Amino acid sequence: MPLNVAEFIQDFIHADYFMQNEKMESFISIELQPLQKSEFVNIMNELLKSTSNTSPEYPSVLFLAGWSHIYLHEKCDSKQAIAHFTEAGEFNHPLSWLFLASFLWLGYSVKSEQYRKAVTLTEKAISAKCTLAMVVKAEAYVTGAHSTPVCRKTASDLYDLAITYNSTAAMCGRGIMYEQDGDLAAATALFDRAVMLGSSVGQYERGRLYEKAGDKLMAEQYYDQAIAKGNSKAMLAKTNLLLEKGDKVAAIELLDRAYQNKNNTEAKFKRAQLFEEAGDFETATSFYEDCAKKLPAAKVALAKILWNGNGFPQDRQKALSLCKEALDKGFTEMPPLIRGLIEEEKGNYALACEFYNQGVLANDPEAMVLRAKLHLSNRGGPRNQKSAEELLDKAITLNSTEAMYMRANQFLIDKKKVSSADKEKATKLYDQAIALGHFSSLHKRAELYKETDTTMNHMRARVLFTLADAFPKRALLHEDSGVYTLMVSGNDESISLDSFYALGRTLQFLKTLPQNFAKVALIKKNIFDAVNTHIITKYPLDDNFYAKISKLSSGVIDGIVFLLKEYALEKYNEEGYRELQRV
């Protein structure tokens, strides 16, 4: 049955402080729906106005109002929450001491007055038999939270003390400790006891143990019991079972319900993964960004999208930065290539080699190239030319243009001794890399043309140099910036017709490349945009235009005419095309 919000509030504020612990333990594990959250906030606003500060219920009203400011309002108002907890604490309200302490723990050193006050408030709450305070302190001793020294013995003692007061949260926490220590019988007994007392957390933990043992049918039954009480952890666990069975629709419905809880970041992260699987990278990215504040795994997931350019321009610098942040938080599950780059940047070359080797085993051509570079640089191990060449050759079979470029350079490393066969191999590799969009190979290819004596090869060299200069790597390579800009000599005011000779020759060169190559279409578009901006609008196709270009050399005229002809054909401008015929 869904929680009756008004009934819960009335039961809570009229209960004694000890019973409030039990009610709060159950309540904080429940997922409230948006309408329930709104109803809770409205009721608390009315109670704050109508409850006298002399009423015995006043401290409890203050506490719930403070709690709602943190978890239920659209925007968390910690300042108002602290004010409510502080005032309620003056009436010796144990739960208010605990929640006020939780604020004082954040951001203060162990030597600060605020930290000491937080410790004092927590101890006061424990002395007042606040079982939730015992559980929070025990968890801190287990995890080391709030700069608490890890001490499992003290943690178990606190859990055991809370259990004597029938704290279901303590039963579950102590049960997890027993499970970690290998005592499944003791863990099961405590989870079962929590279930008997109606704990949705106990139901979730019991289901988790059944799933761990391979009994998914029983696990699902316990998850369903917890879900009926609004337990969002059980919703996430049930989602995974539904996905295993192939029921994606039901899984998504349950996840959508679970991640609405601001505390259930794991559910929202799982939903982001499903959005990514469905190809909705925009929504996935938005969800990952929200989750990244709490989950290092979300930082890595977001980094993968940015690294590969899925739905967005590649931003490998940001991707690396996100993975570094995740690594700083102890999260190590990331692509070996990225981890290798991080370690190499730190100077940990041997460790970088290990991660690149993992990438090599996974047939990642980028990892092969980076490992080859370390082989050649004598970092991370002795220089190994043979291994580097083998890795580059393997990467070439996987269409790595960087490997083609590096391998071609190796064939020409000693220009005085290079054989015609090596030059032929290098030429073939440069051509292959250029066809796949590796524009760093253009200059190298042009140099090879320039070394020959034929006029045609000189022309080819000039075109290649022009292309390389007009379209720098930063503007063309998607993985560098994602910004595509046509670079031409001159500015908007002084651009000359001479500069369009290079663009005409570039278009001619593009016709020799595979037309299904994405960058060919992109470069053509940029060139035609430049024609439209810098020629058609500035130089109308009239007698003055013909007079201007007639003063240029025949080669330049040919380049401009070819450029305009291609532009006219691209735009299907028959009138413009007929005008060009007069030239």
Coordinates of C-alpha atoms in Angstrom, one line a residue:
M1 CA 0.0 0.0 0.0
P2 CA 1.3 3.5 -0.8
L3 CA 2.3 5.6 2.2
N4 CA -0.4 7.8 3.6
V5 CA 1.7 11.0 4.1
A6 CA -0.7 12.8 6.4
E7 CA -1.1 9.8 8.6
F8 CA 2.6 9.3 8.9
I9 CA 3.2 12.9 9.9
Q10 CA 0.6 12.8 12.6
D11 CA 1.8 9.4 13.9
F12 CA 5.4 10.7 14.0
I13 CA 4.9 14.1 15.7
H14 CA 2.7 12.4 18.4
A15 CA 5.1 9.5 19.0
D16 CA 7.7 9.6 21.8
Y17 CA 11.3 10.2 20.7
F18 CA 12.2 6.6 21.0
M19 CA 9.4 5.5 18.7
Q20 CA 10.3 8.2 16.3
N21 CA 13.6 6.4 15.7
E22 CA 11.8 3.3 14.5
K23 CA 9.4 5.3 12.3
M24 CA 12.2 7.3 10.7
E25 CA 14.3 4.2 10.0
S26 CA 11.5 2.8 7.9
F27 CA 10.5 6.1 6.4
I28 CA 13.9 7.1 5.0
S29 CA 14.1 3.8 2.9
I30 CA 10.8 4.6 1.2
E31 CA 10.6 6.2 -2.3
L32 CA 8.1 9.0 -2.2
Q33 CA 6.3 9.9 -5.5
P34 CA 6.2 13.5 -6.6
L35 CA 2.7 14.1 -5.4
Q36 CA 3.5 12.6 -2.0
K37 CA 6.6 14.9 -1.7
S38 CA 4.4 17.9 -2.6
E39 CA 1.8 16.9 -0.1
F40 CA 4.4 16.4 2.6
V41 CA 5.9 19.9 2.1
N42 CA 2.5 21.5 2.1
I43 CA 1.4 19.8 5.3
M44 CA 4.7 20.8 7.1
N45 CA 4.3 24.4 6.0
E46 CA 0.8 24.5 7.5
L47 CA 2.0 22.8 10.7
L48 CA 4.9 25.3 11.2
K49 CA 2.3 28.1 11.1
S50 CA -0.3 26.4 13.3
T51 CA 1.9 24.7 16.0
S52 CA 2.8 26.8 19.0
N53 CA 6.4 26.7 20.3
T54 CA 5.0 25.6 23.6
S55 CA 3.3 22.5 22.1
P56 CA 4.9 19.2 22.9
E57 CA 4.8 18.4 19.2
Y58 CA 6.7 21.5 18.2
P59 CA 10.2 20.0 18.2
S60 CA 9.0 17.1 16.1
V61 CA 7.4 19.5 13.6
L62 CA 10.6 21.4 13.4
F63 CA 12.5 18.2 12.7
L64 CA 10.3 17.0 9.9
A65 CA 10.2 20.5 8.4
G66 CA 14.1 20.6 8.4
W67 CA 14.2 17.1 6.9
S68 CA 11.8 18.0 4.1
H69 CA 14.0 21.1 3.3
I70 CA 16.8 18.7 2.5
Y71 CA 15.1 15.8 0.7
L72 CA 11.6 16.9 -0.5
H73 CA 11.8 20.5 -1.6
E74 CA 12.6 21.1 -5.3
K75 CA 15.7 23.0 -4.2
C76 CA 17.5 21.9 -1.1
D77 CA 17.6 24.7 1.5
S78 CA 20.3 23.6 4.0
K79 CA 20.4 26.9 5.8
Q80 CA 16.7 26.6 6.7
A81 CA 17.1 22.9 7.6
I82 CA 20.0 23.7 10.0
A83 CA 17.9 26.5 11.6
H84 CA 15.0 24.0 12.2
F85 CA 17.3 21.3 13.5
T86 CA 19.1 23.7 15.8
E87 CA 15.9 25.0 17.3
A88 CA 14.5 21.5 17.8
G89 CA 17.8 20.4 19.4
E90 CA 17.3 23.1 22.0
F91 CA 14.2 21.1 23.0
N92 CA 16.4 18.0 23.4
H93 CA 15.2 16.3 20.2
P94 CA 17.7 13.5 19.6
L95 CA 17.0 13.1 15.8
S96 CA 17.6 16.8 15.4
W97 CA 20.9 16.5 17.1
L98 CA 21.9 13.7 14.7
F99 CA 20.9 15.6 11.5
L100 CA 22.5 18.8 12.7
A101 CA 25.7 16.8 13.3
S102 CA 25.6 15.4 9.8
F103 CA 25.8 19.0 8.5
L104 CA 28.6 20.0 10.9
W105 CA 30.7 16.9 9.7
L106 CA 30.8 18.1 6.2
G107 CA 33.8 20.2 5.1
Y108 CA 35.4 20.6 8.5
S109 CA 38.7 19.2 9.8
V110 CA 38.8 16.9 12.7
K111 CA 40.5 19.6 14.8
S112 CA 37.7 22.2 14.1
E113 CA 35.2 23.3 16.7
Q114 CA 32.4 22.4 14.3
Y115 CA 33.7 18.8 14.0
R116 CA 34.0 18.4 17.8
K117 CA 30.4 19.8 18.1
A118 CA 29.2 17.2 15.6
V119 CA 30.8 14.4 17.6
T120 CA 29.2 15.7 20.8
L121 CA 25.8 16.0 19.3
T122 CA 26.0 12.4 17.9
E123 CA 27.1 11.1 21.3
K124 CA 24.2 12.9 23.0
A125 CA 21.8 11.3 20.5
I126 CA 23.2 7.9 21.2
S127 CA 22.9 8.5 25.0
A128 CA 19.3 9.4 24.4
K129 CA 18.8 5.9 22.8
C130 CA 18.6 7.3 19.3
T131 CA 19.1 4.1 17.3
L132 CA 19.5 5.9 14.0
A133 CA 22.5 7.8 15.6
M134 CA 24.0 4.4 16.6
V135 CA 23.6 3.1 13.1
V136 CA 25.1 6.3 11.5
K137 CA 28.1 6.1 13.9
A138 CA 28.5 2.4 13.3
E139 CA 28.6 2.9 9.5
A140 CA 31.2 5.6 10.0
Y141 CA 33.4 3.1 11.9
V142 CA 33.0 0.6 9.1
T143 CA 33.7 3.0 6.1
G144 CA 35.9 5.6 7.7
A145 CA 33.3 8.4 6.9
H146 CA 33.6 11.8 8.5
S147 CA 37.3 11.1 9.3
T148 CA 36.3 8.4 11.7
P149 CA 39.0 5.8 12.3
V150 CA 37.9 2.4 10.9
C151 CA 37.1 0.0 13.7
R152 CA 34.8 -2.9 13.0
K153 CA 34.7 -4.0 16.6
T154 CA 33.3 -0.6 17.7
A155 CA 30.9 -0.7 14.8
S156 CA 29.6 -4.1 15.7
D157 CA 29.2 -3.0 19.3
L158 CA 27.1 0.0 18.2
Y159 CA 25.0 -2.2 15.9
D160 CA 24.4 -4.7 18.6
L161 CA 23.3 -2.0 21.0
A162 CA 20.8 -0.6 18.5
I163 CA 19.5 -4.2 17.9
T164 CA 18.6 -4.5 21.5
Y165 CA 16.1 -1.7 20.9
N166 CA 14.8 -3.6 17.8
S167 CA 16.5 -1.3 15.2
T168 CA 15.9 -2.9 11.8
A169 CA 18.5 -0.6 10.3
A170 CA 21.0 -1.9 12.8
M171 CA 20.0 -5.5 12.0
C172 CA 20.6 -5.0 8.3
G173 CA 24.0 -3.2 8.9
R174 CA 25.2 -5.9 11.3
G175 CA 23.9 -8.6 8.9
I176 CA 26.1 -7.1 6.1
M177 CA 29.1 -7.2 8.4
Y178 CA 28.4 -10.9 9.2
E179 CA 28.1 -11.5 5.4
Q180 CA 31.5 -9.7 4.8
D181 CA 33.0 -11.9 7.5
G182 CA 31.7 -15.1 5.8
D183 CA 29.0 -15.9 8.4
L184 CA 26.0 -16.1 6.1
A185 CA 23.9 -17.9 8.7
A186 CA 24.1 -15.0 11.1
A187 CA 23.5 -12.5 8.3
T188 CA 20.4 -14.4 7.1
A189 CA 19.1 -14.6 10.7
L190 CA 19.3 -10.8 11.2
F191 CA 17.8 -10.0 7.7
D192 CA 14.9 -12.4 8.5
R193 CA 14.4 -10.7 11.8
A194 CA 14.3 -7.3 10.1
V195 CA 11.8 -8.7 7.6
M196 CA 9.6 -10.0 10.5
L197 CA 9.5 -6.4 11.8
G198 CA 8.3 -5.1 8.4
S199 CA 11.6 -3.6 7.2
S200 CA 11.7 -3.0 3.5
V201 CA 15.5 -2.8 3.8
G202 CA 15.5 -6.3 5.3
Q203 CA 13.3 -7.6 2.5
Y204 CA 15.8 -6.1 0.0
E205 CA 18.8 -7.6 1.7
R206 CA 17.1 -11.0 2.0
G207 CA 16.3 -10.9 -1.7
R208 CA 19.9 -9.9 -2.5
L209 CA 21.2 -13.0 -0.6
Y210 CA 18.8 -15.2 -2.5
E211 CA 20.0 -13.7 -5.8
K212 CA 23.6 -14.2 -4.7
A213 CA 22.8 -17.9 -4.1
G214 CA 21.3 -18.2 -7.5
D215 CA 17.6 -18.4 -6.4
K216 CA 16.3 -15.6 -8.5
L217 CA 12.6 -16.6 -8.0
M218 CA 12.8 -16.1 -4.3
A219 CA 14.9 -13.0 -4.7
E220 CA 12.2 -11.5 -6.9
Q221 CA 9.5 -12.3 -4.3
Y222 CA 11.4 -10.4 -1.6
Y223 CA 12.2 -7.5 -4.0
D224 CA 8.5 -7.2 -4.8
Q225 CA 7.7 -7.0 -1.1
A226 CA 10.2 -4.2 -0.6
I227 CA 9.0 -2.5 -3.8
A228 CA 5.5 -2.5 -2.5
K229 CA 6.8 -0.3 0.4
G230 CA 8.6 2.0 -2.0
N231 CA 12.2 0.7 -1.5
S232 CA 14.1 2.1 -4.5
K233 CA 17.1 -0.2 -4.0
A234 CA 14.8 -3.2 -4.5
M235 CA 13.5 -1.5 -7.6
L236 CA 17.0 -1.3 -9.1
A237 CA 17.7 -4.9 -8.2
K238 CA 14.4 -6.1 -9.7
T239 CA 15.2 -4.0 -12.8
N240 CA 18.4 -6.1 -13.4
L241 CA 16.3 -9.3 -13.1
L242 CA 13.8 -8.0 -15.6
L243 CA 16.6 -7.1 -18.0
E244 CA 18.0 -10.6 -17.8
K245 CA 14.6 -11.9 -18.7
G246 CA 14.4 -9.5 -21.7
D247 CA 11.5 -7.5 -20.3
K248 CA 13.0 -4.1 -21.1
V249 CA 9.7 -2.3 -21.0
A250 CA 8.9 -3.3 -17.4
A251 CA 12.5 -2.7 -16.4
I252 CA 12.4 0.9 -17.7
E253 CA 9.1 1.6 -16.0
L254 CA 10.6 0.4 -12.7
L255 CA 13.8 2.4 -13.2
D256 CA 11.9 5.6 -14.0
R257 CA 10.1 5.2 -10.7
A258 CA 13.2 4.4 -8.8
Y259 CA 15.5 7.3 -10.0
Q260 CA 13.0 9.9 -9.1
N261 CA 14.3 9.5 -5.6
K262 CA 17.1 12.1 -5.2
N263 CA 19.1 9.6 -3.2
N264 CA 19.0 6.7 -5.7
T265 CA 21.9 7.8 -8.0
E266 CA 22.5 4.1 -8.9
A267 CA 19.0 3.8 -10.4
K268 CA 19.5 7.0 -12.5
F269 CA 22.9 5.7 -13.6
K270 CA 21.3 2.4 -14.8
R271 CA 18.7 4.4 -16.6
A272 CA 21.4 6.4 -18.3
Q273 CA 23.0 3.2 -19.5
L274 CA 19.8 2.1 -21.1
F275 CA 19.4 5.5 -22.8
E276 CA 22.9 5.0 -24.2
E277 CA 22.2 1.5 -25.4
A278 CA 19.2 2.9 -27.2
G279 CA 21.3 5.5 -29.0
D280 CA 19.9 8.4 -27.0
F281 CA 23.3 9.9 -26.1
E282 CA 21.9 13.3 -25.3
T283 CA 19.7 12.1 -22.5
A284 CA 22.3 9.6 -21.4
T285 CA 24.9 12.3 -21.1
S286 CA 22.5 14.5 -19.1
F287 CA 21.8 11.7 -16.7
Y288 CA 25.5 10.8 -16.4
E289 CA 26.4 14.4 -15.6
D290 CA 23.9 14.3 -12.7
C291 CA 25.2 11.0 -11.4
A292 CA 28.8 12.0 -11.8
K293 CA 28.5 14.2 -8.7
K294 CA 28.3 11.1 -6.6
L295 CA 29.3 8.1 -8.8
P296 CA 32.8 7.9 -10.2
A297 CA 31.5 5.2 -12.6
A298 CA 29.2 7.9 -14.1
K299 CA 32.3 10.0 -14.8
V300 CA 33.9 7.2 -16.7
A301 CA 30.7 6.5 -18.7
L302 CA 30.4 10.1 -19.6
A303 CA 34.1 10.1 -20.6
K304 CA 33.6 7.2 -23.0
I305 CA 30.9 9.1 -24.8
L306 CA 33.1 12.2 -25.1
W307 CA 36.1 10.0 -26.1
N308 CA 34.3 8.3 -28.9
G309 CA 32.2 11.2 -30.0
N310 CA 28.9 9.4 -29.7
G311 CA 26.3 12.0 -30.5
F312 CA 28.7 14.8 -29.6
P313 CA 31.9 16.2 -31.0
Q314 CA 34.9 14.3 -29.5
D315 CA 36.4 16.0 -26.5
R316 CA 39.2 13.7 -25.4
Q317 CA 40.8 16.3 -23.1
K318 CA 37.6 16.5 -21.0
A319 CA 37.3 12.7 -21.2
L320 CA 40.8 12.3 -19.8
S321 CA 40.0 14.8 -17.1
L322 CA 36.9 12.9 -16.0
C323 CA 38.7 9.6 -15.8
K324 CA 41.5 11.3 -13.7
E325 CA 38.8 12.5 -11.3
A326 CA 37.3 9.0 -11.1
L327 CA 40.8 7.5 -10.5
D328 CA 41.4 10.0 -7.7
K329 CA 38.3 8.6 -6.0
G330 CA 39.7 5.1 -6.3
F331 CA 37.6 4.0 -9.3
T332 CA 39.8 2.0 -11.7
E333 CA 37.3 0.4 -14.1
M334 CA 38.0 2.4 -17.3
P335 CA 39.2 1.7 -20.9
P336 CA 42.8 0.5 -20.8
L337 CA 43.8 3.0 -23.4
I338 CA 42.6 5.9 -21.3
R339 CA 44.2 4.5 -18.1
G340 CA 47.4 4.0 -20.1
L341 CA 47.4 7.7 -21.2
I342 CA 46.9 8.8 -17.6
E343 CA 49.8 6.7 -16.3
E344 CA 52.0 7.8 -19.2
E345 CA 51.3 11.5 -18.4
K346 CA 52.3 10.8 -14.8
G347 CA 55.6 9.3 -16.0
N348 CA 54.6 5.7 -15.0
Y349 CA 55.7 4.3 -18.3
A350 CA 55.9 0.6 -17.1
L351 CA 52.3 0.8 -15.8
A352 CA 51.2 2.6 -19.0
C353 CA 52.7 -0.3 -21.0
E354 CA 50.6 -2.8 -19.0
F355 CA 47.4 -1.0 -19.9
Y356 CA 48.3 -0.5 -23.5
N357 CA 49.0 -4.2 -23.7
Q358 CA 45.5 -4.9 -22.5
G359 CA 44.2 -2.6 -25.3
V360 CA 46.4 -4.5 -27.8
L361 CA 44.9 -7.8 -26.7
A362 CA 41.5 -6.2 -27.2
N363 CA 42.5 -5.3 -30.8
D364 CA 42.5 -1.6 -30.1
P365 CA 44.6 0.1 -32.9
E366 CA 45.1 3.2 -30.8
A367 CA 46.6 1.2 -28.0
M368 CA 48.9 -0.6 -30.5
V369 CA 50.2 2.8 -31.8
L370 CA 50.8 4.1 -28.3
R371 CA 52.5 0.9 -27.2
A372 CA 54.7 1.1 -30.4
K373 CA 55.7 4.7 -29.5
L374 CA 56.9 3.6 -26.1
H375 CA 58.8 0.7 -27.7
L376 CA 60.6 3.3 -29.9
S377 CA 61.2 5.8 -27.1
N378 CA 63.0 3.5 -24.7
R379 CA 60.4 4.2 -22.0
G380 CA 58.7 1.5 -20.0
G381 CA 61.3 -1.0 -21.1
P382 CA 64.2 -1.4 -23.5
R383 CA 63.9 0.0 -27.1
N384 CA 62.4 -2.6 -29.3
Q385 CA 62.2 -1.6 -33.0
K386 CA 60.9 -5.0 -34.1
S387 CA 58.0 -5.1 -31.7
A388 CA 57.1 -1.6 -32.6
E389 CA 57.0 -2.4 -36.3
E390 CA 54.9 -5.5 -35.6
L391 CA 52.4 -3.5 -33.6
L392 CA 52.2 -0.8 -36.3
D393 CA 51.7 -3.3 -39.0
K394 CA 48.8 -4.9 -37.1
A395 CA 47.2 -1.5 -36.4
I396 CA 47.4 -0.8 -40.2
T397 CA 45.3 -3.9 -40.9
L398 CA 42.7 -2.2 -38.6
N399 CA 42.8 1.0 -40.7
S400 CA 44.8 3.1 -38.2
T401 CA 45.9 6.1 -40.1
E402 CA 48.4 7.1 -37.4
A403 CA 50.1 3.7 -37.8
M404 CA 50.2 4.2 -41.6
Y405 CA 51.9 7.6 -41.1
M406 CA 54.4 6.3 -38.5
R407 CA 55.3 3.2 -40.5
A408 CA 55.7 5.3 -43.7
N409 CA 58.0 7.6 -41.9
Q410 CA 60.1 4.7 -40.7
F411 CA 60.7 3.6 -44.4
L412 CA 62.1 7.1 -45.1
I413 CA 64.0 7.7 -41.8
D414 CA 67.4 7.6 -43.5
K415 CA 66.9 9.6 -46.7
K416 CA 70.5 9.0 -47.9
K417 CA 70.0 5.2 -47.9
V418 CA 66.3 4.9 -48.7
S419 CA 65.7 2.4 -51.5
S420 CA 63.1 2.8 -54.2
A421 CA 61.2 -0.1 -52.8
D422 CA 61.0 1.6 -49.3
K423 CA 59.9 4.8 -51.0
E424 CA 57.2 2.9 -52.8
K425 CA 56.0 1.4 -49.5
A426 CA 56.0 4.8 -47.8
T427 CA 54.1 6.3 -50.8
K428 CA 51.5 3.6 -50.6
L429 CA 51.0 4.1 -46.9
Y430 CA 50.7 7.9 -47.2
D431 CA 48.2 7.6 -49.9
Q432 CA 46.2 5.1 -47.9
A433 CA 46.3 7.4 -44.8
I434 CA 45.2 10.4 -46.9
A435 CA 42.3 8.5 -48.4
L436 CA 41.1 7.8 -44.8
G437 CA 41.4 11.4 -43.8
H438 CA 44.9 11.6 -42.2
F439 CA 45.9 15.1 -43.3
S440 CA 49.3 15.0 -41.6
S441 CA 50.3 12.7 -44.4
L442 CA 49.7 15.4 -47.0
H443 CA 53.0 17.3 -46.5
K444 CA 54.9 14.0 -46.5
R445 CA 53.2 12.9 -49.7
A446 CA 53.9 16.4 -51.2
E447 CA 57.6 16.1 -50.3
L448 CA 57.8 12.8 -52.2
Y449 CA 56.2 14.4 -55.3
K450 CA 58.5 17.4 -55.0
E451 CA 61.6 15.1 -55.2
T452 CA 60.7 14.1 -58.8
D453 CA 61.4 16.3 -61.8
T454 CA 58.1 16.1 -63.7
T455 CA 56.0 19.2 -64.0
M456 CA 52.9 17.2 -63.2
N457 CA 54.4 16.0 -59.9
H458 CA 55.3 19.6 -59.0
M459 CA 51.7 20.5 -59.6
R460 CA 50.5 17.6 -57.4
A461 CA 53.0 18.7 -54.7
R462 CA 51.7 22.2 -54.8
V463 CA 48.1 21.0 -54.5
L464 CA 48.9 18.8 -51.6
F465 CA 50.8 21.6 -49.8
T466 CA 47.9 23.9 -50.4
L467 CA 45.4 21.4 -49.0
A468 CA 47.5 20.8 -46.0
D469 CA 48.0 24.5 -45.3
A470 CA 44.4 25.5 -46.1
F471 CA 42.9 22.8 -43.9
P472 CA 45.1 22.5 -40.8
K473 CA 44.8 19.5 -38.6
R474 CA 43.0 21.4 -35.8
A475 CA 40.2 22.4 -38.2
L476 CA 39.7 19.0 -39.8
L477 CA 40.4 16.2 -37.3
H478 CA 37.1 15.6 -35.4
E479 CA 38.9 14.1 -32.4
D480 CA 40.8 17.3 -31.8
S481 CA 38.1 19.8 -31.5
G482 CA 35.0 19.0 -33.5
V483 CA 35.2 22.4 -35.1
Y484 CA 35.3 22.5 -38.9
T485 CA 36.5 25.8 -40.3
L486 CA 37.5 26.7 -43.8
M487 CA 40.9 28.4 -43.7
V488 CA 41.7 30.7 -46.6
S489 CA 44.4 33.3 -46.9
G490 CA 43.4 36.9 -46.2
N491 CA 40.4 38.2 -44.3
D492 CA 36.9 39.2 -45.2
E493 CA 38.0 42.6 -46.5
S494 CA 41.2 41.8 -48.3
I495 CA 40.7 38.3 -49.7
S496 CA 42.0 38.0 -53.2
L497 CA 40.9 35.9 -56.1
D498 CA 44.4 34.4 -56.3
S499 CA 43.7 32.5 -53.1
F500 CA 40.9 30.7 -54.8
Y501 CA 43.3 29.0 -57.2
A502 CA 44.3 26.8 -54.3
L503 CA 40.7 26.0 -53.6
G504 CA 40.0 25.1 -57.2
R505 CA 43.0 22.8 -57.2
T506 CA 41.8 21.4 -53.9
L507 CA 38.5 20.5 -55.4
Q508 CA 40.3 18.7 -58.3
F509 CA 42.4 16.8 -55.8
L510 CA 39.2 15.8 -53.8
K511 CA 37.9 14.1 -56.9
T512 CA 40.7 11.6 -56.7
L513 CA 39.6 10.6 -53.2
P514 CA 36.8 8.1 -52.3
Q515 CA 33.6 10.2 -52.5
N516 CA 32.0 8.3 -49.7
F517 CA 34.7 9.6 -47.4
A518 CA 32.9 11.9 -44.9
K519 CA 35.6 14.6 -44.9
V520 CA 35.4 15.0 -48.7
A521 CA 31.8 16.1 -48.5
L522 CA 32.6 18.4 -45.5
I523 CA 35.5 20.1 -47.3
K524 CA 33.5 20.6 -50.4
K525 CA 30.7 22.2 -48.4
N526 CA 33.2 24.5 -46.7
I527 CA 34.7 25.5 -50.1
F528 CA 31.3 26.2 -51.6
D529 CA 30.4 28.3 -48.5
A530 CA 33.6 30.3 -49.1
V531 CA 32.7 30.8 -52.8
N532 CA 29.3 32.0 -51.8
T533 CA 30.7 34.4 -49.2
H534 CA 33.8 35.7 -50.8
I535 CA 33.2 35.5 -54.6
I536 CA 29.6 35.5 -55.5
T537 CA 28.7 38.3 -53.0
K538 CA 31.8 40.4 -53.6
Y539 CA 32.5 39.7 -57.2
P540 CA 29.2 39.6 -59.3
L541 CA 29.6 37.6 -62.5
D542 CA 29.7 40.6 -64.8
D543 CA 32.2 42.2 -67.1
N544 CA 34.2 43.6 -64.2
F545 CA 34.7 40.1 -62.8
Y546 CA 35.9 38.9 -66.2
A547 CA 38.3 41.8 -66.4
K548 CA 39.7 41.1 -62.9
I549 CA 40.4 37.4 -63.6
S550 CA 41.7 38.1 -67.1
K551 CA 44.8 39.7 -65.6
L552 CA 45.7 36.5 -63.7
S553 CA 47.8 33.7 -65.0
S554 CA 46.1 31.0 -67.1
G555 CA 46.7 28.4 -64.4
V556 CA 45.0 30.6 -61.8
I557 CA 42.1 31.3 -64.2
D558 CA 41.6 27.6 -64.7
G559 CA 41.5 27.0 -61.0
I560 CA 38.9 29.7 -60.4
V561 CA 36.8 28.6 -63.4
F562 CA 36.8 25.0 -62.2
L563 CA 35.9 26.2 -58.7
L564 CA 32.9 28.3 -60.0
K565 CA 31.8 25.5 -62.4
E566 CA 31.7 23.0 -59.5
Y567 CA 29.9 25.6 -57.3
A568 CA 27.3 26.2 -60.0
L569 CA 26.7 22.5 -60.6
E570 CA 26.4 21.9 -56.8
K571 CA 23.8 24.6 -56.5
Y572 CA 22.0 23.6 -59.7
N573 CA 22.2 27.2 -60.8
E574 CA 21.8 26.8 -64.6
E575 CA 21.8 30.5 -65.3
G576 CA 25.0 30.9 -63.4
Y577 CA 26.4 27.9 -65.2
R578 CA 25.6 29.5 -68.6
E579 CA 27.2 32.7 -67.5
L580 CA 30.4 30.7 -66.6
Q581 CA 30.5 29.3 -70.1
R582 CA 31.3 32.8 -71.4
V583 CA 34.5 32.7 -69.4

